[in-house]
Short mmCIF file of C-alpha atoms in Angstrom, two decimals:
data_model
loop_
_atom_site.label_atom_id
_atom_site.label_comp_id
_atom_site.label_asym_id
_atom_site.label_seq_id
_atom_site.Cartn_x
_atom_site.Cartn_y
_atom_site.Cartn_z
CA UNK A 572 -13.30 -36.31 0.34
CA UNK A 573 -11.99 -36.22 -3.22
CA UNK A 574 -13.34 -32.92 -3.91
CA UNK A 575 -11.31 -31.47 -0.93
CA UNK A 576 -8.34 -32.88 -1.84
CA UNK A 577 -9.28 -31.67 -5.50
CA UNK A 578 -9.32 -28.35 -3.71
CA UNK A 579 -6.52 -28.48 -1.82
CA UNK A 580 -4.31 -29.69 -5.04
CA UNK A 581 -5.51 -26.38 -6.68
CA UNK A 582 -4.96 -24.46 -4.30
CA UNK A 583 -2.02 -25.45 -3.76
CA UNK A 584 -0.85 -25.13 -7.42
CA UNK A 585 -2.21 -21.70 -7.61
CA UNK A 586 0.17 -20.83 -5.17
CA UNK A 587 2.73 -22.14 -6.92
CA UNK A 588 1.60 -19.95 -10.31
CA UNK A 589 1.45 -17.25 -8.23
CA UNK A 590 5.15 -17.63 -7.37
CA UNK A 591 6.56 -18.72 -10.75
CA UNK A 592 4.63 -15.62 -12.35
CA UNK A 593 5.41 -13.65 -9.93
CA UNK A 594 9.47 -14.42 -10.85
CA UNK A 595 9.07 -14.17 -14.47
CA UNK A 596 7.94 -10.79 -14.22
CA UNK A 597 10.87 -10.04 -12.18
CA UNK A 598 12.86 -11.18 -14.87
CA UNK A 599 11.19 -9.15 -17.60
CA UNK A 600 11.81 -6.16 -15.07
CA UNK A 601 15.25 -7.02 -14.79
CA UNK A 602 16.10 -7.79 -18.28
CA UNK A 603 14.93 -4.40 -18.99
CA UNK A 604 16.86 -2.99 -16.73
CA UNK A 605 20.40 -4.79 -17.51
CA UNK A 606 19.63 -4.98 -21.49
CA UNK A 607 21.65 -1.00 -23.03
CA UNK A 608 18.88 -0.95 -25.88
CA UNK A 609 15.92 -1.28 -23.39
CA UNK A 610 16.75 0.75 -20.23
CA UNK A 611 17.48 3.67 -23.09
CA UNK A 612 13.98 3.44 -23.80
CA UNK A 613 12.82 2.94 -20.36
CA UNK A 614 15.20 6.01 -19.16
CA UNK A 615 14.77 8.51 -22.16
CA UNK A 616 17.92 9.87 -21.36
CA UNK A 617 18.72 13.53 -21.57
CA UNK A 618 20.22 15.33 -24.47
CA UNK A 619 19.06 12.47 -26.84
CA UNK A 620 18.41 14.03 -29.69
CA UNK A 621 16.41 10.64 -31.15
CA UNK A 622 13.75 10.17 -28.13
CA UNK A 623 10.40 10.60 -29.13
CA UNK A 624 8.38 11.35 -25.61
CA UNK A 625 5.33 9.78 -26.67
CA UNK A 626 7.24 6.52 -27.64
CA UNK A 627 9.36 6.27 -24.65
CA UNK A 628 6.66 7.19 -22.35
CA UNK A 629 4.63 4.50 -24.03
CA UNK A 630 7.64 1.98 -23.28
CA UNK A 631 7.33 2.80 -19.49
CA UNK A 632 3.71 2.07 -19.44
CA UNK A 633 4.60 -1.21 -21.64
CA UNK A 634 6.82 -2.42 -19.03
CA UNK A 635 4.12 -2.26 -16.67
CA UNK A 636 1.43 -3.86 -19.04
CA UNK A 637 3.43 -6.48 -20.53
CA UNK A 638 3.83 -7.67 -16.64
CA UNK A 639 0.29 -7.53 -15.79
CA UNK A 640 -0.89 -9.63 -18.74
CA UNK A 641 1.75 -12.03 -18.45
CA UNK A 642 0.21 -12.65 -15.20
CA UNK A 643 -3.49 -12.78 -16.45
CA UNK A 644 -2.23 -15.20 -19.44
CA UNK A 645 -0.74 -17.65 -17.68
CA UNK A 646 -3.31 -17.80 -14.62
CA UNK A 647 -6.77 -17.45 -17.40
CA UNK A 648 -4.28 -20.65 -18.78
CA UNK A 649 -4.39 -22.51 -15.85
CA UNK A 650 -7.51 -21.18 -14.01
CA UNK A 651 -9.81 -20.51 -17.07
CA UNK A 652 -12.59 -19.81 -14.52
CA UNK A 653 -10.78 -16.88 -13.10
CA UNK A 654 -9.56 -15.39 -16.34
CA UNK A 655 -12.99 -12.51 -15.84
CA UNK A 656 -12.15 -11.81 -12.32
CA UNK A 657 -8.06 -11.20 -12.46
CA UNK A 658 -7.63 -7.17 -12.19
CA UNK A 659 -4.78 -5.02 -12.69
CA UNK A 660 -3.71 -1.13 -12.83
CA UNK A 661 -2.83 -0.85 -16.09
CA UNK A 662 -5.29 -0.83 -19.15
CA UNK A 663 -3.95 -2.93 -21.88
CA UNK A 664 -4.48 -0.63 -24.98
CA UNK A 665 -1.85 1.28 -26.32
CA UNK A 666 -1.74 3.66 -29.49
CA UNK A 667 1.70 3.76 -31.78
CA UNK A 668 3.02 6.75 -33.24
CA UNK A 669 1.10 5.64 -35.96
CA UNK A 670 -2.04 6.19 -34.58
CA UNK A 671 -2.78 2.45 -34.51
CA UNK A 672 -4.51 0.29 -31.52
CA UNK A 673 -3.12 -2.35 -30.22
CA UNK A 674 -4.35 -4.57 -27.52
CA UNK A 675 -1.06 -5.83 -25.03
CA UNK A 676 -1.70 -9.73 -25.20
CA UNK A 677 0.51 -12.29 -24.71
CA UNK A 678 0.03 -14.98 -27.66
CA UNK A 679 0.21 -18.74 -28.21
CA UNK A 680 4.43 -18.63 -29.32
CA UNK A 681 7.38 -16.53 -28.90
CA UNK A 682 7.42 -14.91 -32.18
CA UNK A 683 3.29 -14.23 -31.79
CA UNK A 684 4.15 -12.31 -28.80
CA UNK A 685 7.22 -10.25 -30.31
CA UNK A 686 5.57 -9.44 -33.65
CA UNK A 687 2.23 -8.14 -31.29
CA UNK A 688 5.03 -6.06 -29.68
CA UNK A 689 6.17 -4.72 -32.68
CA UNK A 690 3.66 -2.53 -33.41
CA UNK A 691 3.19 -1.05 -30.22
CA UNK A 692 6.57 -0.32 -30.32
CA UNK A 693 6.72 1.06 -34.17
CA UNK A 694 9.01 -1.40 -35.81
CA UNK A 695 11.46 -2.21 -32.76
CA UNK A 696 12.16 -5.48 -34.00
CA UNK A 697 15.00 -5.90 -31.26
CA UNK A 698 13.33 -4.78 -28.27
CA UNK A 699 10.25 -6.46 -29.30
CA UNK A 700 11.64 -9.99 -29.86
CA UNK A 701 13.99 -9.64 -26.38
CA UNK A 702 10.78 -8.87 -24.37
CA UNK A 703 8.99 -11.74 -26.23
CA UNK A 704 11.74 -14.26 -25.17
CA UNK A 705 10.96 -13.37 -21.11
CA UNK A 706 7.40 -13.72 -21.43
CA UNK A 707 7.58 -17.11 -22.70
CA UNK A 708 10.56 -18.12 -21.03
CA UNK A 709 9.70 -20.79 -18.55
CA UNK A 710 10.47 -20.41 -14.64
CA UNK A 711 10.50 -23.44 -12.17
CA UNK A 712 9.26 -23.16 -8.67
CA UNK A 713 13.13 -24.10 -8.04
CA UNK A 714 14.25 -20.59 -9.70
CA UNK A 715 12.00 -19.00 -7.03
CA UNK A 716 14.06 -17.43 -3.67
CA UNK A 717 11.56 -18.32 -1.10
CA UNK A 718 13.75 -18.95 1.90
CA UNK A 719 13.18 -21.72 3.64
CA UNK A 720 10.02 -22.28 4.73
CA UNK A 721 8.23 -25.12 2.72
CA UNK A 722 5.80 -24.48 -0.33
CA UNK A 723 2.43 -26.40 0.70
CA UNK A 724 1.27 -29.17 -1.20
CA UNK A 725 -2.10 -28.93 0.06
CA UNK A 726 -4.53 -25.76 0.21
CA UNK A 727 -8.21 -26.27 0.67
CA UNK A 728 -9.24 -22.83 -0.73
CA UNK A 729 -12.44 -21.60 -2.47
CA UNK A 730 -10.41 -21.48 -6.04
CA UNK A 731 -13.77 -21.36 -8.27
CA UNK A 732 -14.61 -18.02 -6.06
CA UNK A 733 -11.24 -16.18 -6.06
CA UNK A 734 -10.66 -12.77 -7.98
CA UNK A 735 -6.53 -11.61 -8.60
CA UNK A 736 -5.34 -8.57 -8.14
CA UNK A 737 -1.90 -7.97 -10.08
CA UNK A 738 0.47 -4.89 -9.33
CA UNK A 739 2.81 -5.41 -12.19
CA UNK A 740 5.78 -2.95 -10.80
CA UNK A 741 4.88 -1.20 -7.69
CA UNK A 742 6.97 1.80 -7.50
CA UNK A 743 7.60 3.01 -11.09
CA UNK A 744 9.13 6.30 -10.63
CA UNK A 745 12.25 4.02 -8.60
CA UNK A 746 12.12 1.53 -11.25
CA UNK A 747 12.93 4.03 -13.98
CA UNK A 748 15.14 6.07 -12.03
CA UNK A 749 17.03 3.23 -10.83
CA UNK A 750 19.25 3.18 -7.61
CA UNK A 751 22.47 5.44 -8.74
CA UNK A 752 22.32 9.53 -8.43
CA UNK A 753 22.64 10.03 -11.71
CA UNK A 754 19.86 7.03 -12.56
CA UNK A 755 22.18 4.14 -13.20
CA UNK A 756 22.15 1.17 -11.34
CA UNK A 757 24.24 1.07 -7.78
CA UNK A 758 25.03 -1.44 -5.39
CA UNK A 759 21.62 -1.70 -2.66
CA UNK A 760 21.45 -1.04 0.53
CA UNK A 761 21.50 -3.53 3.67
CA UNK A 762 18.62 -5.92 2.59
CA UNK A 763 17.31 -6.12 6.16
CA UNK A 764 16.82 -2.36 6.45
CA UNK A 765 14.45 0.10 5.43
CA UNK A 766 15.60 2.33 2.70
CA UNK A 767 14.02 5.76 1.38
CA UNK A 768 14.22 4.83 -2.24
CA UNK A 769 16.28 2.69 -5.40
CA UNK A 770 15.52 -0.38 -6.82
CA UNK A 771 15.57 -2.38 -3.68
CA UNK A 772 11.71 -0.45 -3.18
CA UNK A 773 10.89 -1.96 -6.31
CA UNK A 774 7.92 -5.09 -5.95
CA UNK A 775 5.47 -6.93 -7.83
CA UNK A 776 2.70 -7.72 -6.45
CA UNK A 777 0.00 -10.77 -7.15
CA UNK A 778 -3.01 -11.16 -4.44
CA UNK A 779 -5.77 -13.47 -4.41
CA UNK A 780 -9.27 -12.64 -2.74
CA UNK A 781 -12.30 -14.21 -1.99
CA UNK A 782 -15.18 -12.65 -4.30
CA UNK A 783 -18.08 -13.22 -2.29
CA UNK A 784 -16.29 -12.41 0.82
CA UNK A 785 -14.02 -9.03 -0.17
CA UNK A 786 -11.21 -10.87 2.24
CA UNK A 787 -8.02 -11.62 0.52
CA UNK A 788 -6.91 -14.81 1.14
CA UNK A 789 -3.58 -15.44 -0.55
CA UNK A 790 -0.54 -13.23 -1.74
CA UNK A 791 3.04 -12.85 -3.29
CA UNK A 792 5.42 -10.43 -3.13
CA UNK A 793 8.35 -10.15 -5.81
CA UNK A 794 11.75 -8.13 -4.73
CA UNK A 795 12.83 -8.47 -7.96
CA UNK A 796 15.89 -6.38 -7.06
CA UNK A 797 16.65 -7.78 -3.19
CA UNK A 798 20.54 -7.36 -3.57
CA UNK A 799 23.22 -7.87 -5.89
CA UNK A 800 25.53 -11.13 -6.28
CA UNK A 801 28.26 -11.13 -8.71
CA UNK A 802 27.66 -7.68 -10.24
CA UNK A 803 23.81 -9.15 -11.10
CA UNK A 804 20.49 -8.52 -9.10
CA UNK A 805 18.90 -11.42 -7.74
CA UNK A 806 15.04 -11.34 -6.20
CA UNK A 807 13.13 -13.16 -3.32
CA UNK A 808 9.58 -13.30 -2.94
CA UNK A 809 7.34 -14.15 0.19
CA UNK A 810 4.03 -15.76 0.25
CA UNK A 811 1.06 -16.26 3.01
CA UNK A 812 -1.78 -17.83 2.85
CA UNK A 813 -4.85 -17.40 4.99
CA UNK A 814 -8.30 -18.98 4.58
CA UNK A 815 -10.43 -20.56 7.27
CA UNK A 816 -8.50 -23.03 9.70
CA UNK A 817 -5.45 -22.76 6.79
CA UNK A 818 -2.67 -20.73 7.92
CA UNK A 819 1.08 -20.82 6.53
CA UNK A 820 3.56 -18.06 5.48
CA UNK A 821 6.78 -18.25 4.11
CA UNK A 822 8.99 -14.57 5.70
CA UNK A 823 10.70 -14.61 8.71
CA UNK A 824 9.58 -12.35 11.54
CA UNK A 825 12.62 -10.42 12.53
CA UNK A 826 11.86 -9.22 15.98
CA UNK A 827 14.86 -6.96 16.95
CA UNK A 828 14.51 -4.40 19.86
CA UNK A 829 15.79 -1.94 17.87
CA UNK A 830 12.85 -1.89 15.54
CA UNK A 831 10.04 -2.25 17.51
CA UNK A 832 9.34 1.45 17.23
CA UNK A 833 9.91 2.10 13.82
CA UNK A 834 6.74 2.90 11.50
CA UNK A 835 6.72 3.00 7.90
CA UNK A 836 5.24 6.48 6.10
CA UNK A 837 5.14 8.08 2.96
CA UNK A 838 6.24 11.75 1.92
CA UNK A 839 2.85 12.55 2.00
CA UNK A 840 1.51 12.13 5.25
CA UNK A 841 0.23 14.65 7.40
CA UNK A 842 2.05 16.71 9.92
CA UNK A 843 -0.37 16.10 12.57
CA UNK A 844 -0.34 12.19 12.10
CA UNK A 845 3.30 12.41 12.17
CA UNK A 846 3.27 14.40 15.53
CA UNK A 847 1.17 12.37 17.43
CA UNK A 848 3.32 9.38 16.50
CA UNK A 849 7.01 11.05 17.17
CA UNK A 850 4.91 12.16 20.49
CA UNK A 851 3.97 8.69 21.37
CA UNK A 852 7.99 7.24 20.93
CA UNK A 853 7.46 6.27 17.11
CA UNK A 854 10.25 6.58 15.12
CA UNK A 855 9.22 7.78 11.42
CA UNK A 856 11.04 5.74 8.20
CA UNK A 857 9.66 7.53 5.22
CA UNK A 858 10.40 5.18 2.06
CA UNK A 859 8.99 4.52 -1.54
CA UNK A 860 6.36 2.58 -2.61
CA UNK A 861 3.49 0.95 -0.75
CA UNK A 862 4.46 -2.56 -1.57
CA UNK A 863 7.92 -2.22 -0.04
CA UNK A 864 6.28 -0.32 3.23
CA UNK A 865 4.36 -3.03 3.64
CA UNK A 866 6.81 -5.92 2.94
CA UNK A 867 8.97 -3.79 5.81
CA UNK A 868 6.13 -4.39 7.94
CA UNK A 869 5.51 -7.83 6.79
CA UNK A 870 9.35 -8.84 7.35
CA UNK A 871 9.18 -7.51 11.00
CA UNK A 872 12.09 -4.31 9.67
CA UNK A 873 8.72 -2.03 10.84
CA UNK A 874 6.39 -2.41 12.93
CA UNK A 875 3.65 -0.63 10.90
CA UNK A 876 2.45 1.33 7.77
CA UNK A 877 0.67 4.58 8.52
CA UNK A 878 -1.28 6.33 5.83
CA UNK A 879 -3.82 9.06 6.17
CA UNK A 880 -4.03 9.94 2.75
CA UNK A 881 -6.04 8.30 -0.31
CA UNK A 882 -3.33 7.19 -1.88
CA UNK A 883 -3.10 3.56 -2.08
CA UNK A 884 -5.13 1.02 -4.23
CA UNK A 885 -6.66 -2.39 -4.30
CA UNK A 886 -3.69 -3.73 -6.23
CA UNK A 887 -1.23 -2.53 -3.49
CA UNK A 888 -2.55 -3.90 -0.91
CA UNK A 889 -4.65 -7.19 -1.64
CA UNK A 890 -1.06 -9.42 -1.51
CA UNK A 891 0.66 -7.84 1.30
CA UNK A 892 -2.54 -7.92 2.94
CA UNK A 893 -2.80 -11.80 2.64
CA UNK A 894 0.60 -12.01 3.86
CA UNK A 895 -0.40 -10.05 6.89
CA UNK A 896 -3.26 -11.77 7.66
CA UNK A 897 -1.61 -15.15 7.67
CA UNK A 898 1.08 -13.52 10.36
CA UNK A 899 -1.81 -12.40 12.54
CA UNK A 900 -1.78 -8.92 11.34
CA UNK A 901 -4.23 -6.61 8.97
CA UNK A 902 -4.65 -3.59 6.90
CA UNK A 903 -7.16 -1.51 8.79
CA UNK A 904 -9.55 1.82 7.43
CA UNK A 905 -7.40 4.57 9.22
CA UNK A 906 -10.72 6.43 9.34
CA UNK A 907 -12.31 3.89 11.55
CA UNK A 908 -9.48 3.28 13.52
CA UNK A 909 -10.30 2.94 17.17
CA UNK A 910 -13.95 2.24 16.25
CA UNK A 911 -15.36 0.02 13.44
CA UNK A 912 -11.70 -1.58 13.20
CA UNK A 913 -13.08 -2.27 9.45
CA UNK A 914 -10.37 -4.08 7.21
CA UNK A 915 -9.82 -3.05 3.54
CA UNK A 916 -11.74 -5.21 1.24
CA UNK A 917 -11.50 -6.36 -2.18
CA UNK A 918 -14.80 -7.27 -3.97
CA UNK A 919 -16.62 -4.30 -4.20
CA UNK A 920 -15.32 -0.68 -5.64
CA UNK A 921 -14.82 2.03 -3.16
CA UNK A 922 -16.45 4.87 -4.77
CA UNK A 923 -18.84 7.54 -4.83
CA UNK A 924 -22.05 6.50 -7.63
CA UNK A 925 -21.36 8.39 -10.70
CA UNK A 926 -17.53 8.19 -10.42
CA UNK A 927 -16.63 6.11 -13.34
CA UNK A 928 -12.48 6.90 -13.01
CA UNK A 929 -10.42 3.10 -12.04
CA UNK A 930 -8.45 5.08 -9.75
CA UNK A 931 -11.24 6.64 -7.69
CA UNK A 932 -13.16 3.16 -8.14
CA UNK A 933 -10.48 1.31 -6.64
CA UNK A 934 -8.76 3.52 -3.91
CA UNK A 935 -8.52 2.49 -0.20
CA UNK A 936 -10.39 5.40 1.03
CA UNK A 937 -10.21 6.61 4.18
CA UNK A 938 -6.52 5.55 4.77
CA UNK A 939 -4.63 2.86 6.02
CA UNK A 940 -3.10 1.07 9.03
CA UNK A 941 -1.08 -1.91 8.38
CA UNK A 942 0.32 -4.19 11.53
CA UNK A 943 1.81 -7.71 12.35
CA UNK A 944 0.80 -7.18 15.76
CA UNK A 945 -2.42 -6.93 17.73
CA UNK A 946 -0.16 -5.10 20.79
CA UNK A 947 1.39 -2.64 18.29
CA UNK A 948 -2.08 -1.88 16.79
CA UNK A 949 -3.66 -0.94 20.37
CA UNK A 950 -0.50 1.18 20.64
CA UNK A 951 -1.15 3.34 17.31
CA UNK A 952 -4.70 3.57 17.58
CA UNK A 953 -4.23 5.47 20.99
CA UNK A 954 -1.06 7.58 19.62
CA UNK A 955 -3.60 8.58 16.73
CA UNK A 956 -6.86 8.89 18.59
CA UNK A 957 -8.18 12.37 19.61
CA UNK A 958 -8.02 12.32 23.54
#
């Protein structure tokens, strides 16, 4: 008995981590963003005769890295026994303009952290010591927009056997570009519908599995840019949870008529796929990122996420994926649809032997289908099955 409610207390807290982690990387993203010194970096903007490509392409991976291992830091912290088995996209070495490695860690104090920072970015003492102040600056669950639904205190879940996977900004090319035509920063959007691109497709992504199992059992999504209020972004994140008999999610299911037929797709997809959908009554929403696609579908604004293509990754979908489970939904093989039904897994690396390339190793091959709903997934799988 006191071991499960051991269990349940760290589950429970690991949620929790999850969602305070998850926010302070949405603050590092938005500092960036707001901060003239740092978006110049992020942006290289043209006609500057002073940008060095390597440096500032450097700086976009950083914002990326410095994320990811904030995450890792503060969960190995916490969770020492999961420090091996938390994964991200990013590799953490970098090379300055000097030709000198350095390792992306975040370190025991402030100015640790800044001074590492430093010499990635080749003296920057400014942008070095404002990035370092983020990382260590601490976030309460109660600076965390989770809506309304209560955070549980209890969650009996296999914590000693759970691998992370951390997508530190989901949707790069939107982050940089930022929501404006000319790359500045705009008002978003209607919150509650789908758009094609901006900062609003922007997520961060932190997703718990079970390693023996491949199944993901927990997740967090980060909108670190939701909507603005007072001239200033403001995020929201949503949470699920499910493992065994424990089910509990924190997004509303928005269940309008007029968005029951709506499907999330990429640019990418296929002309055929797309035919047999618009044949079957589907109406297409093609929008950035695979995060945002599938918090559309996880927030009820679509109905599902369609991809044919190779093109998504274990770090995109492990938390939306535990989100979707908990709402009685999946992420589905696209090539098995209508037949082995398999769900994308976690544990063990999709990839041909001999293929030593992350990407490759990690890709959700074969496609996806993502869904909320068992009716809407019998009525894709016969819009995309060969009659």
């Amino acid at each position: 008995m006191e071991e499960e409610q051991e269990d349940g207390q760290r589950g429970a807290d690991l949620l929790s981590l999850m969602l305070t982690l998850s926010e302070r990387a949405g603050n590092i993203a938005r500092r960036i963003r707001k901060d003239d010194h740092l978006i110049e970096l992020l942006t290289q903007q043209k006609g500057s005769d002073e940008a060095n490509p390597r440096f500032v392409q450097d700086f976009k991976t950083l914002a990326d890295v410095l994320i990811q291992e904030t995450v890792r830091h503060y969960i190995g912290e916490k969770f020492p026994e999961l420090a091996p088995h938390i994964k991200g996209e990013e590799s953490a070495k970098f090379s300055n303009t000097q030709g000198e490695s350095v390792t992306v860690e975040v370190k025991e104090t402030q100015a640790e952290t800044a001074e590492m920072l430093c010499k990635v970015l080749d003296g920057d003492v400014s942008a070095s010591e404002k990035l370092a102040e983020e990382v260590h600056k601490i976030v309460h669950i109660d600076d965390v927009n989770v809506g309304t639904a209560p955070i549980p205190s209890h969650l009996p879940l296999p914590v000693q056997n759970i691998g992370i996977w951390i997508d530190p900004i989901d949707s790069t090319a939107e982050y940089i570009a930022g929501d404006g035509p000319d790359g500045s920063d705009g008002p978003s959007s209607d919150p509650e519908l789908m758009v094609k691109s901006g900062l609003h497709c922007v997520t961060v992504l932190i997703g718990a599995y079970d390693r023996s199992s491949g199944i993901p059992l927990m997740g967090v999504i980060n909108q670190p840019f939701y909507m603005k209020e007072n001239n200033q972004y403001v995020g929201r994140a949503c949470w699920g949870v499910k493992w065994g008999n424990t089910r509990a999610f924190s997004s509303p299911i928005c269940d309008c008529a007029s968005r029951s037929k709506i499907i999330a797709i990429s640019g990418s997809e296929s002309a055929d796929a797309k035919a047999s959908l618009e044949e079957a009554g589907y109406e297409l929403c093609q929008a950035a990122g695979a995060g945002y696609k599938l918090l559309c579908v996880i927030l009820g604004i679509a109905q599902a996420y369609i991809l044919t293509r190779d093109s998504t990754f274990k770090w995109d979908t492990c938390a939306p994926h535990a989100i979707l489970r908990a709402q009685g939904g999946d992420i589905l093989v696209r090539k098995g649809l209508g037949s082995t039904n398999e769900c994308v897994k976690y544990t063990s690396p999709d990839f041909d032997e001999g293929v030593p390339d992350l990407m490759a190793q990690y890709c959700n091959r074969g496609g996806i289908v993502a869904y909320r709903s068992v009716n809407t997934l019998h009525s894709i799988t016969s819009a995309l099955s060969p009659s």
